[in-house]
PDB file of C-alpha atoms and ligand atoms in Angstrom:
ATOM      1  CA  UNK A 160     -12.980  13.754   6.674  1.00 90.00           C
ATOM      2  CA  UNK A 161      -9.499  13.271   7.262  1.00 96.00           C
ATOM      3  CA  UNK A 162      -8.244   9.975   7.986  1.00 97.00           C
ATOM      4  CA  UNK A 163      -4.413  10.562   7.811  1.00 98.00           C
ATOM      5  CA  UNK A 164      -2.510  13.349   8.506  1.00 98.00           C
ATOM      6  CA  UNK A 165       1.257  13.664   7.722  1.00 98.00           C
ATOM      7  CA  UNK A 166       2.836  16.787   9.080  1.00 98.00           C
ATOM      8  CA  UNK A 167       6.651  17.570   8.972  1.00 98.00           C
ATOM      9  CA  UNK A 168       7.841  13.971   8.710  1.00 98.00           C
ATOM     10  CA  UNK A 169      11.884  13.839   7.967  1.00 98.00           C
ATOM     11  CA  UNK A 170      14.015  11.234   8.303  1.00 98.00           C
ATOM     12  CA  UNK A 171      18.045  11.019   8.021  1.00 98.00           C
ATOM     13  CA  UNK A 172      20.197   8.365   7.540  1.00 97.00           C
ATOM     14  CA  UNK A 173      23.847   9.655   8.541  1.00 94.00           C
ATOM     15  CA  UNK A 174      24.018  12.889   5.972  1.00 93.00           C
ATOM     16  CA  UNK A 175      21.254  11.914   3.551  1.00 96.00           C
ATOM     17  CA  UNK A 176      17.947  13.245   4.270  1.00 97.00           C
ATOM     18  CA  UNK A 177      15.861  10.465   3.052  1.00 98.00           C
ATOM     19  CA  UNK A 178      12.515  12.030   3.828  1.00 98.00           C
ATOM     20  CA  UNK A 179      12.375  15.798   4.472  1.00 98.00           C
ATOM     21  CA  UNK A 180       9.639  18.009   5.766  1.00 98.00           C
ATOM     22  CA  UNK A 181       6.985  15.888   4.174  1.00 98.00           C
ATOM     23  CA  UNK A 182       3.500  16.656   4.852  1.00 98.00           C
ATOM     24  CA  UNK A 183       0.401  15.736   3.411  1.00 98.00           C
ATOM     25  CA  UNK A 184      -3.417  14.769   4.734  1.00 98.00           C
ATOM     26  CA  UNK A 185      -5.179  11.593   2.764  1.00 98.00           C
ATOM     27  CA  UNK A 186      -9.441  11.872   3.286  1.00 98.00           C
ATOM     28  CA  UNK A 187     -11.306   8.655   4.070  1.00 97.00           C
ATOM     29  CA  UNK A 188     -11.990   7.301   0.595  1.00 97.00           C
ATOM     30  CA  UNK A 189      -9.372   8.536  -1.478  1.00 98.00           C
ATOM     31  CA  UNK A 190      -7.016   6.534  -3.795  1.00 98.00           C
ATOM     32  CA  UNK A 191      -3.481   8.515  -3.831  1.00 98.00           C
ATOM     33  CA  UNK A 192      -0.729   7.923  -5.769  1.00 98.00           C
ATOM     34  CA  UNK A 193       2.377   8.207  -4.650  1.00 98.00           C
ATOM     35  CA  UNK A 194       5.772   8.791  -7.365  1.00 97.00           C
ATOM     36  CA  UNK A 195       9.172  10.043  -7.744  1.00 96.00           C
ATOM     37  CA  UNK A 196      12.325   8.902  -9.184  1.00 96.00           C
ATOM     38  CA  UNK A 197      14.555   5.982  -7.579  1.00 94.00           C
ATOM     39  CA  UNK A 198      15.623   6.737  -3.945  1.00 95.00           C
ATOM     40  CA  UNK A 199      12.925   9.542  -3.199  1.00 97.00           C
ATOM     41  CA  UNK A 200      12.179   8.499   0.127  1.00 97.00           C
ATOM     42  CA  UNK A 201       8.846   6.706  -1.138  1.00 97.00           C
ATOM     43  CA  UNK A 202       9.371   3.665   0.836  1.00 95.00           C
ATOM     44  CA  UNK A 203      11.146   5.073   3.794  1.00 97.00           C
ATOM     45  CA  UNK A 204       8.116   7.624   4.151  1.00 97.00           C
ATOM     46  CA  UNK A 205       5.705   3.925   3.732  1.00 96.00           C
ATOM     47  CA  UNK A 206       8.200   1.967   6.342  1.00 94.00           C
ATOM     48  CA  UNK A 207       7.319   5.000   8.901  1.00 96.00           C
ATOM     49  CA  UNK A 208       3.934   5.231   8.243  1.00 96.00           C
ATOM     50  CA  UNK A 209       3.774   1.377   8.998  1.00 93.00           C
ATOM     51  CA  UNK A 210       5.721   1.570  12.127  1.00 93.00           C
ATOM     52  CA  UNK A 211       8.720   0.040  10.285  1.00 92.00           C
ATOM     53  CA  UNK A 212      11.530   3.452  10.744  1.00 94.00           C
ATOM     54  CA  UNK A 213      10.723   5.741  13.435  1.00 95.00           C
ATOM     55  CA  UNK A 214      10.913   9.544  11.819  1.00 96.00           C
ATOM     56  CA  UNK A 215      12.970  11.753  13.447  1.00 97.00           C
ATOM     57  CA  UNK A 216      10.898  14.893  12.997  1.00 97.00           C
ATOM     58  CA  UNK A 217       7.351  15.347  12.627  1.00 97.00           C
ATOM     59  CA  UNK A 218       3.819  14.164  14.058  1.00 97.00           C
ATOM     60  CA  UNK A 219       1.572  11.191  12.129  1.00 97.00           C
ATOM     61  CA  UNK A 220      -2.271  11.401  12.906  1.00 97.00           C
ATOM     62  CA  UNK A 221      -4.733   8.713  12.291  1.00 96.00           C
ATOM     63  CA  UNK A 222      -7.574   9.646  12.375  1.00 94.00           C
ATOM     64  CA  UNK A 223      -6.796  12.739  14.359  1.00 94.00           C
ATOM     65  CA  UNK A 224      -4.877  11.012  17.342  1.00 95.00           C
ATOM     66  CA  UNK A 225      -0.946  10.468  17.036  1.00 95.00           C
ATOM     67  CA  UNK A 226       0.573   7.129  16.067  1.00 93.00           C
ATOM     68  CA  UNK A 227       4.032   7.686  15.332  1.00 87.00           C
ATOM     69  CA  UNK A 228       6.140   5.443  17.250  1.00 87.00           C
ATOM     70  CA  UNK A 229       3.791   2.777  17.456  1.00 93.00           C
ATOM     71  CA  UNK A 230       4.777  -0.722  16.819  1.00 92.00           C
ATOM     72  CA  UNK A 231       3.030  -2.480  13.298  1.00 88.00           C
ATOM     73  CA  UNK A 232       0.914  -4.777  15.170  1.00 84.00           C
ATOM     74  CA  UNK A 233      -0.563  -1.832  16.960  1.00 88.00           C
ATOM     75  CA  UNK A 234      -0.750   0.499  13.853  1.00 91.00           C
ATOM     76  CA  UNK A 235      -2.688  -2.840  12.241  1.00 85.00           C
ATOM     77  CA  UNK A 236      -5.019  -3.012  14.833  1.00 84.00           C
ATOM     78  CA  UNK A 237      -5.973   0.579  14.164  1.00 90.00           C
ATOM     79  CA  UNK A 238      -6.234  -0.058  10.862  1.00 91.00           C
ATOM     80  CA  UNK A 239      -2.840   0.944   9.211  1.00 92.00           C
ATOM     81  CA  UNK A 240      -1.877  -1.936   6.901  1.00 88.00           C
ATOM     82  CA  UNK A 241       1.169  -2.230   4.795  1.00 85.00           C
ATOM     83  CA  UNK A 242       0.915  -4.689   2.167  1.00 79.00           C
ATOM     84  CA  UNK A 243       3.326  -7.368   1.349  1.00 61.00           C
ATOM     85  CA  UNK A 244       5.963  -6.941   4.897  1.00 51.00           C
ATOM     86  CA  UNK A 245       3.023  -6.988   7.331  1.00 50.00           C
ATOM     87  CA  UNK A 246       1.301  -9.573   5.513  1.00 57.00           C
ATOM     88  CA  UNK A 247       2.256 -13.278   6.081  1.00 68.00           C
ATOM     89  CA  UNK A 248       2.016 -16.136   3.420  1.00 86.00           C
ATOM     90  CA  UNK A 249       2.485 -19.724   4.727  1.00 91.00           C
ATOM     91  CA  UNK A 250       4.019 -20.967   2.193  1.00 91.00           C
ATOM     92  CA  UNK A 251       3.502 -24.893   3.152  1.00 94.00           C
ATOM     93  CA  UNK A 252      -0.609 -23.780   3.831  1.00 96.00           C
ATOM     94  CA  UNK A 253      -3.044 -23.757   1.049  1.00 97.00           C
ATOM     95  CA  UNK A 254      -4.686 -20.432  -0.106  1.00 97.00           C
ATOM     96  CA  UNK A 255      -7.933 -20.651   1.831  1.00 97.00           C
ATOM     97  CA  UNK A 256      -6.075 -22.104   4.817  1.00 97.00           C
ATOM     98  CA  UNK A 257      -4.070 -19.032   4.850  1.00 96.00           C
ATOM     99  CA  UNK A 258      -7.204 -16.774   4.511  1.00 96.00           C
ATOM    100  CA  UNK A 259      -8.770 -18.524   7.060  1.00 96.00           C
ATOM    101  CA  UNK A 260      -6.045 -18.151   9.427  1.00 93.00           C
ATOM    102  CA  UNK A 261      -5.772 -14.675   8.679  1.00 89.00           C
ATOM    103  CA  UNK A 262      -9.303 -14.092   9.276  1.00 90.00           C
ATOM    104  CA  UNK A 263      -9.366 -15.821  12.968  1.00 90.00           C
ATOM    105  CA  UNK A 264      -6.322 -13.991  14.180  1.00 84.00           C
ATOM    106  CA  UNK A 265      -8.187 -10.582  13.698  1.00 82.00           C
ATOM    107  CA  UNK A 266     -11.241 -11.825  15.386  1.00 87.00           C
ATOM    108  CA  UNK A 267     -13.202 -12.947  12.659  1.00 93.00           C
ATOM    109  CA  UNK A 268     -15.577 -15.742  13.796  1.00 96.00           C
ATOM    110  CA  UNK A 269     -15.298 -19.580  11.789  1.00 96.00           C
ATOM    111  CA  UNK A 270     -18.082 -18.803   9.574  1.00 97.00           C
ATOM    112  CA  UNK A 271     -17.639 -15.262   8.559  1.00 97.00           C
ATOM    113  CA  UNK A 272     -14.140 -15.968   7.794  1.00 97.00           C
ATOM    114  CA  UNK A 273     -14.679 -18.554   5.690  1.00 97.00           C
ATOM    115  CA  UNK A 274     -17.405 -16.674   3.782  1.00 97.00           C
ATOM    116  CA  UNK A 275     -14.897 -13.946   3.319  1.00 97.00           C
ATOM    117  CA  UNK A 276     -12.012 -16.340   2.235  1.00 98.00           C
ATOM    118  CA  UNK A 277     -14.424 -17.865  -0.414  1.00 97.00           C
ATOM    119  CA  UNK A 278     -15.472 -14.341  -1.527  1.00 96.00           C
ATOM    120  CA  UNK A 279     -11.884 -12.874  -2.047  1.00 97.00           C
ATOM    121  CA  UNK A 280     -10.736 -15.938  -3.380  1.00 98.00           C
ATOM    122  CA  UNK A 281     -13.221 -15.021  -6.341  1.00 97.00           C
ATOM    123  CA  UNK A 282     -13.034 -11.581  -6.653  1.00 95.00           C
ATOM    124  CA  UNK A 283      -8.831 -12.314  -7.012  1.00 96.00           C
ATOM    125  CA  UNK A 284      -9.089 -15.190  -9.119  1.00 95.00           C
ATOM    126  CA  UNK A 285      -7.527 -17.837  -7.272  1.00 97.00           C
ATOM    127  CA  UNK A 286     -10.438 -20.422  -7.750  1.00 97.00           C
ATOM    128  CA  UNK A 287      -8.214 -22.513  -9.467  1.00 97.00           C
ATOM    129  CA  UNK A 288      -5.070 -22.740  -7.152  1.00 97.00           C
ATOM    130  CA  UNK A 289      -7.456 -22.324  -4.158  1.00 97.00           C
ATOM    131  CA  UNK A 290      -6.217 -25.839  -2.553  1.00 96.00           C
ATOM    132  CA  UNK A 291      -2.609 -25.396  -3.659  1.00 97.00           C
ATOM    133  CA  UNK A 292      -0.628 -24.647  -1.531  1.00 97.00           C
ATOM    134  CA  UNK A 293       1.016 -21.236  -1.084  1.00 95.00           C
ATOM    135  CA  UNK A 294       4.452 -22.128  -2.091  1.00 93.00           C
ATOM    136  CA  UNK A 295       3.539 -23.868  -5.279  1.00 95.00           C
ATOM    137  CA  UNK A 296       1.494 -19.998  -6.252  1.00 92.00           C
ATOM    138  CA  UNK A 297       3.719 -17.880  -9.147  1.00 89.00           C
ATOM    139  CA  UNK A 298       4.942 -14.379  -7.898  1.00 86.00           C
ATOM    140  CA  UNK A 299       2.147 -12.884  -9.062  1.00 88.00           C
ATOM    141  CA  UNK A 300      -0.773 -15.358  -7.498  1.00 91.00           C
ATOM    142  CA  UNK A 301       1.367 -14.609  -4.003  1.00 90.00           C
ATOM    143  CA  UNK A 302       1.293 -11.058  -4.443  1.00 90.00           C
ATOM    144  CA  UNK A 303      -2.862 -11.930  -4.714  1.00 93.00           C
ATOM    145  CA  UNK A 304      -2.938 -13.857  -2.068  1.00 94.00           C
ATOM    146  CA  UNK A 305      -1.542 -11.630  -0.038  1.00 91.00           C
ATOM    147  CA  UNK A 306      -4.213  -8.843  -1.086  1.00 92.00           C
ATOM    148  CA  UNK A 307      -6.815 -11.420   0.023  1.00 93.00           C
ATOM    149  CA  UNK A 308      -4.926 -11.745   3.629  1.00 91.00           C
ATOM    150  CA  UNK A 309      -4.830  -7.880   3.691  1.00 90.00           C
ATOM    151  CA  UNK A 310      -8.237  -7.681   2.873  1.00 94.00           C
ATOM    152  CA  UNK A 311     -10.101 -10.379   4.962  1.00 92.00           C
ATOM    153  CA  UNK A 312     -10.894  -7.088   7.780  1.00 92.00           C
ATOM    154  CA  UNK A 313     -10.358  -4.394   5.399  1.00 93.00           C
ATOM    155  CA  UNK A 314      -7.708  -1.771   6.575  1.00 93.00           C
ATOM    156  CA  UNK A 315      -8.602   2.139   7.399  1.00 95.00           C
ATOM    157  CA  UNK A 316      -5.914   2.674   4.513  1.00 96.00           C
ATOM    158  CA  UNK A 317      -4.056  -0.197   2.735  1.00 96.00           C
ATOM    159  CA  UNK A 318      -0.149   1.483   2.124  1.00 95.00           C
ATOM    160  CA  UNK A 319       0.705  -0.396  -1.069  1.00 93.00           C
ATOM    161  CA  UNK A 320       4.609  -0.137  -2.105  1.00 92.00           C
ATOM    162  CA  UNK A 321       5.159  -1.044  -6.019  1.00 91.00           C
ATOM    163  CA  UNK A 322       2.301  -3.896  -5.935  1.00 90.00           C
ATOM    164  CA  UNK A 323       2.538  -4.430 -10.066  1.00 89.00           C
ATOM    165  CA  UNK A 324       6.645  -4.699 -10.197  1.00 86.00           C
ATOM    166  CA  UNK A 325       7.308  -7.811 -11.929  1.00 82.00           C
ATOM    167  CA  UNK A 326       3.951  -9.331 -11.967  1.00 85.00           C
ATOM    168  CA  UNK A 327       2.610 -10.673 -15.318  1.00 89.00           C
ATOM    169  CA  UNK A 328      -0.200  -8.309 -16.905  1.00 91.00           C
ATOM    170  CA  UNK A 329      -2.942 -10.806 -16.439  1.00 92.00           C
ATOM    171  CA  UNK A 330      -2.289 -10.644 -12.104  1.00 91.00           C
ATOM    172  CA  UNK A 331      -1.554  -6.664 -12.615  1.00 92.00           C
ATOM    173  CA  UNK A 332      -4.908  -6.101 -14.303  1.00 94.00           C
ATOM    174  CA  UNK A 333      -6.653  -8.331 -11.653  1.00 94.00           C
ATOM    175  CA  UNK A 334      -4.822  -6.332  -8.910  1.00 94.00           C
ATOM    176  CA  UNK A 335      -5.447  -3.174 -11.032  1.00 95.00           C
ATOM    177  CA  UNK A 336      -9.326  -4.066 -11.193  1.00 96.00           C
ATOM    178  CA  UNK A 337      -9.370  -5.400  -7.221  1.00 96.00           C
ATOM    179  CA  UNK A 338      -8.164  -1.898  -5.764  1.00 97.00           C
ATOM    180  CA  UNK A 339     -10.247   0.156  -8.069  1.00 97.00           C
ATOM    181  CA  UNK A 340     -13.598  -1.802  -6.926  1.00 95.00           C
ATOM    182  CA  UNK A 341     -12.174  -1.702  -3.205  1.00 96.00           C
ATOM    183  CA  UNK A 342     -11.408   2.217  -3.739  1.00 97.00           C
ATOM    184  CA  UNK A 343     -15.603   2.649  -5.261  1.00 97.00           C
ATOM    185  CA  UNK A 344     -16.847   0.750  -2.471  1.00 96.00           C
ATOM    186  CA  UNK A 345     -14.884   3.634  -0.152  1.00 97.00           C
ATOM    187  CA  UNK A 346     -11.219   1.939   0.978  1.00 97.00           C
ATOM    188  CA  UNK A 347      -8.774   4.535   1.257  1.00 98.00           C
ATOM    189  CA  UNK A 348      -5.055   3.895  -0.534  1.00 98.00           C
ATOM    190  CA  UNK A 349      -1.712   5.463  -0.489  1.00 98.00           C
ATOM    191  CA  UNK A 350      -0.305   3.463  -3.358  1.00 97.00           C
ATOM    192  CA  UNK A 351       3.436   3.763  -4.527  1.00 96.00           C
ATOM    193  CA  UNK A 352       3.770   2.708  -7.785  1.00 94.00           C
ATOM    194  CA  UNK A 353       6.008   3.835 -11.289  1.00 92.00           C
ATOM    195  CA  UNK A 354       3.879   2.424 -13.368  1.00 93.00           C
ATOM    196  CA  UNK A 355       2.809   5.262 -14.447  1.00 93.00           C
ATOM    197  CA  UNK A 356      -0.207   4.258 -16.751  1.00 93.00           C
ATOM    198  CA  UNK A 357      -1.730   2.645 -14.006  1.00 94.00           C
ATOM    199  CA  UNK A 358      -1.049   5.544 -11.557  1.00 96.00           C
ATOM    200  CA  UNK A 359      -3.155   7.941 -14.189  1.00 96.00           C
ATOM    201  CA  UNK A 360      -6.056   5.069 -14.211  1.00 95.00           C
ATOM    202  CA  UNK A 361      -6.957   4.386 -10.952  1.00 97.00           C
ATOM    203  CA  UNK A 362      -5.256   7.428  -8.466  1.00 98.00           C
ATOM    204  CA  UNK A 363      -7.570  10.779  -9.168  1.00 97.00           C
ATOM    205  CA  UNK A 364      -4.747  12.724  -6.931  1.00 98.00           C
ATOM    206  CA  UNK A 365      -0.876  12.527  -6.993  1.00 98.00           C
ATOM    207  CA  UNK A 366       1.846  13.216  -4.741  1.00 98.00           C
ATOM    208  CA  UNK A 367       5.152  13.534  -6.166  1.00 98.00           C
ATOM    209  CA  UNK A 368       8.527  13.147  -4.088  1.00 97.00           C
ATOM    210  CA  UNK A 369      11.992  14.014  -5.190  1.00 97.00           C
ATOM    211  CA  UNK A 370      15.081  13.854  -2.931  1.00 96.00           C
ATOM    212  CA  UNK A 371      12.959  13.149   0.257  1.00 97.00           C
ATOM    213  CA  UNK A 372      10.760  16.377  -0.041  1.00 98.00           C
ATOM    214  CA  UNK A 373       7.383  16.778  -1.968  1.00 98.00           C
ATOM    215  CA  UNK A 374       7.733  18.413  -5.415  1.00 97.00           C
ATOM    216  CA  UNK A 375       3.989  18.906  -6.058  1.00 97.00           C
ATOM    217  CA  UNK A 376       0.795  17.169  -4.609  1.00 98.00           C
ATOM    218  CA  UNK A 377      -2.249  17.852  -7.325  1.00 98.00           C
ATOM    219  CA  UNK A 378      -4.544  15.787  -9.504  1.00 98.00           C
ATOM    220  CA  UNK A 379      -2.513  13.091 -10.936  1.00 97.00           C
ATOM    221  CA  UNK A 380      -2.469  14.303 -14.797  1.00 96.00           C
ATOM    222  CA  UNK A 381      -1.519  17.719 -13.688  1.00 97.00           C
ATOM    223  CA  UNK A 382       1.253  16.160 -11.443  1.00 97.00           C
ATOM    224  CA  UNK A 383       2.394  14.365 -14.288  1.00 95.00           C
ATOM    225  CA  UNK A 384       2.657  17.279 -16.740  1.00 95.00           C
ATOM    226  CA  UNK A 385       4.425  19.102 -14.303  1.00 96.00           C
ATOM    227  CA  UNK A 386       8.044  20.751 -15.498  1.00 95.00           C
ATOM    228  CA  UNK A 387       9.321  19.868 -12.047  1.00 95.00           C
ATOM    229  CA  UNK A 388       8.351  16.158 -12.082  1.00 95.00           C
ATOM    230  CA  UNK A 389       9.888  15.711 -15.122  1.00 93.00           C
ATOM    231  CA  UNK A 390      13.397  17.058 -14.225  1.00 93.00           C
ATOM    232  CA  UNK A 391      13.400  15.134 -11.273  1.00 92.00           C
ATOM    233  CA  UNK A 392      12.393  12.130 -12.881  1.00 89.00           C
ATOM    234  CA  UNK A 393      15.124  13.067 -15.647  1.00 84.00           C
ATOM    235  CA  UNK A 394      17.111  13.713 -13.088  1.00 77.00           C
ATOM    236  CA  UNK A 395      18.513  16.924 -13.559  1.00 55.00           C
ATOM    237  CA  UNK A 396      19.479  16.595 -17.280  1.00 50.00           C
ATOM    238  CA  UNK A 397      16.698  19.098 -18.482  1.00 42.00           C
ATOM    239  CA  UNK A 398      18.498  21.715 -17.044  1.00 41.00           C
TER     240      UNK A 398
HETATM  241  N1  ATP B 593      18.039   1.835   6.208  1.00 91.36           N
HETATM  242  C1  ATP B 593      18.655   2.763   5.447  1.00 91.36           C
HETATM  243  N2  ATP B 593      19.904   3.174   5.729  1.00 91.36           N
HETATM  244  C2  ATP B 593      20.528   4.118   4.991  1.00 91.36           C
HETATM  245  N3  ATP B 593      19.962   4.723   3.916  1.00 91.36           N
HETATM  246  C3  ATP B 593      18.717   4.341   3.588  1.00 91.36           C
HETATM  247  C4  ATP B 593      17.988   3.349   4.318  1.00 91.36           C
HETATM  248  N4  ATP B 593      16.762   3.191   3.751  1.00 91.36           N
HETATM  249  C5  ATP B 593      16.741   4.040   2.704  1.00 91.36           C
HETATM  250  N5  ATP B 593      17.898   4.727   2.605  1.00 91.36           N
HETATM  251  C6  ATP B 593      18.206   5.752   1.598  1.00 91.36           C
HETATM  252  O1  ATP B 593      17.146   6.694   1.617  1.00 91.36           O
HETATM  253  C7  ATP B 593      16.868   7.148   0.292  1.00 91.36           C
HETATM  254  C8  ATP B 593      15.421   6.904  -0.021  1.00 91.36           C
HETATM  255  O2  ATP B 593      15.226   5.520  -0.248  1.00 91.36           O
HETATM  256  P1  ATP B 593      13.806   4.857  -0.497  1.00 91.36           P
HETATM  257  O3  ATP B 593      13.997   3.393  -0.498  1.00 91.36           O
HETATM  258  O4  ATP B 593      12.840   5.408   0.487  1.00 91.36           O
HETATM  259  O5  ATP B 593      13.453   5.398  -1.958  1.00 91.36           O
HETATM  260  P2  ATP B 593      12.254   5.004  -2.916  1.00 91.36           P
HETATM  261  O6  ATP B 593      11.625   6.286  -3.347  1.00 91.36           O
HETATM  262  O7  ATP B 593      11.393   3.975  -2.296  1.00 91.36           O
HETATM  263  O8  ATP B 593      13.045   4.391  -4.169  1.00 91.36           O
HETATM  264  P3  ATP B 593      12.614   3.232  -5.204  1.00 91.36           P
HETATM  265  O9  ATP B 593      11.675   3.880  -6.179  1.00 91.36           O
HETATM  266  O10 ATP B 593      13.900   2.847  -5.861  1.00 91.36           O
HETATM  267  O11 ATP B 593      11.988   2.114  -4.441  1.00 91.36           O
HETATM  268  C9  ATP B 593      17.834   6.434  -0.624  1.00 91.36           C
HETATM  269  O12 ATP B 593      18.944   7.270  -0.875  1.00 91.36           O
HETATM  270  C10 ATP B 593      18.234   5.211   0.173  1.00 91.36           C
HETATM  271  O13 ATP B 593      19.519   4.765  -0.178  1.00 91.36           O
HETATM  272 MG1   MG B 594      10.902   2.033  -2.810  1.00 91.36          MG
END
C-alpha cells in the first residue's frame, strides 16, 4: 500500500533548480534511503515534504489525499514527522519531563504517556541521564532524546535528515539499532543519510539525487554500484 506519493516535485531558488521533477512513491513499511552528493536537493525535497518550503511544481499525497501546502503542525497531525526541526527539546526540562510533555500534547493520556516515556527511555538508553536535564545531555543523547519525543505517537513516516552526523559511534549504533527495530515492527522511513555503511545496513531500497533530479531509485547495493552515482558523487571528474 502506498503511503506517500511524490509526483513532479521541483523547486527553484532564483536560477538554481534545487529540486527538479522528483517523483517517487514510499509503501507503508519501508525503510528508504535517501543519497546524493552535497547540495542535491536532499533536504530541500525533506523541508517540503515537512511543510517547511512550499514546491513550486508538483502534487504530494499522503496516503492518497494531497498535503502539499499544509502547515507542519497539520502535516504532524497526519502523521508526517520530521525529526530534529519539528521536534522540541526543553533544554531546562529533564528527559522524561520532556517525554511526558510530548506525550500529553498529542493526546496521550497521564498514564500511557508515562509508560511510553519509561519504555523509550530504555529502548534509547537514556536510563542513566533520565533525570538530567536536557541541556546538560551530549549532542548525541539530544539527538536520542529527540527520537524518543518523535516516537512517543509513532509517525505514519519519520523523515530523518543526516541523524548520525557528528554523533559518537556508541549513540549512532543505538540510533542505528532503534530505527531498524522500529522499521521490523512496520514504521515507515525516508532517511537521508551519507553514511553510507549504514545506508547499505538498514535501507533495503535507495534513492539517489544529483543536482535536484533523481539519478536512479533501486535496491540500495545496486544504487550504490551504479556508474552514475559514482560520477555524481565524484562530481564529474570520472568523465
Ligand atoms: N533557502 C534557500 N535559498 C537559496 N538556495 C537554497 C536554499 N535552500 C537550499 N538552497 C540550495 O539548493 C541546493 C540544494 O540544497 P540542499 O540543502 O537541499 O542539499 P542537500 O542535498 O541537503 O545537501 P547536503 O548533503 O550538503 O546537506 C543547494 O544548491 C543549496 O544551496
Ligand atoms: Mg542536507
Amino acid at each position: 500500500m502506498t503511503l506517500l506519493s511524490v509526483r513532479g516535485v521541483t523547486k527553484r531558488y532564483g536560477g538554481l533548480v534545487a529540486v527538479n521533477n522528483v517523483s517517487f512513491d514510499v509503501a507503508a513499511g519501508e525503510l528508504v534511503g535517501l543519497i546524493g552528493p552535497n547540495g542535491s536537493g536532499k533536504t530541500t525535497l525533506l523541508n517540503i515534504l515537512s511543510g517547511l518550503a512550499d514546491p513550486d511544481a508538483g502534487e504530494i499525497l499522503l496516503d492518497g489525499k494531497p498535503c502539499q501546502g499544509l502547515t507542519p503542525e497539520k502535516l504532524a497531525h497526519r502523521g508526517m514527522m520530521r525529526m530534529f526541526q519539528l521536534t522540541r527539546v526543553f533544554r531546562r526540562m529533564n528527559v522524561i519531563d520532556n517525554l511526558l510533555v510530548a506525550g500529553r500534547a498529542l493526546g496521550l493520556k497521564p498514564g500511557e504517556a508515562l509508560d511510553r516515556a519509561r519504555s523509550l527511555i530504555s529502548e534509547l538508553r537514556l536510563d542513566a541521564v533520565a533525570a538530567l536535564d536536557a541541556g546538560q545531555l551530549s549532542g548525541g543523547q539530544m539527538k536520542l532524546l529527540e527520537f524518543g519525543v518523535c516516537f512517543m505517537v509513532p509517525p505514519r513516516i519519520a523523515l530523518l535528515d543526516e541523524p548520525f552526523a557528528a554523533v559518537h559511534p556508541t549513540m549512532k549504533e543505538i540510533m542505528g539499532g532503534f530505527i531498524r527495530s522500529r522499521h521490523e515492527n512496520g514504521q515507515t522511513f525516508l532517511l537521508v543519510s551519507h553514511d553510507m555503511p549504514v545506508v547499505v545496513e538498514l535501507c533495503p531500497r535507495a534513492i539517489c539525487m544529483n543536482a535536484g533530479a533523481v539519478v536512479i531509485d533501486a535496491p540500495t547495493r545496486a544504487v550504490l554500484a551504479d556508474a552514475r552515482v559514482i560520477e555524481a558523487y565524484l562530481g564529474g571528474q570520472a568523465a
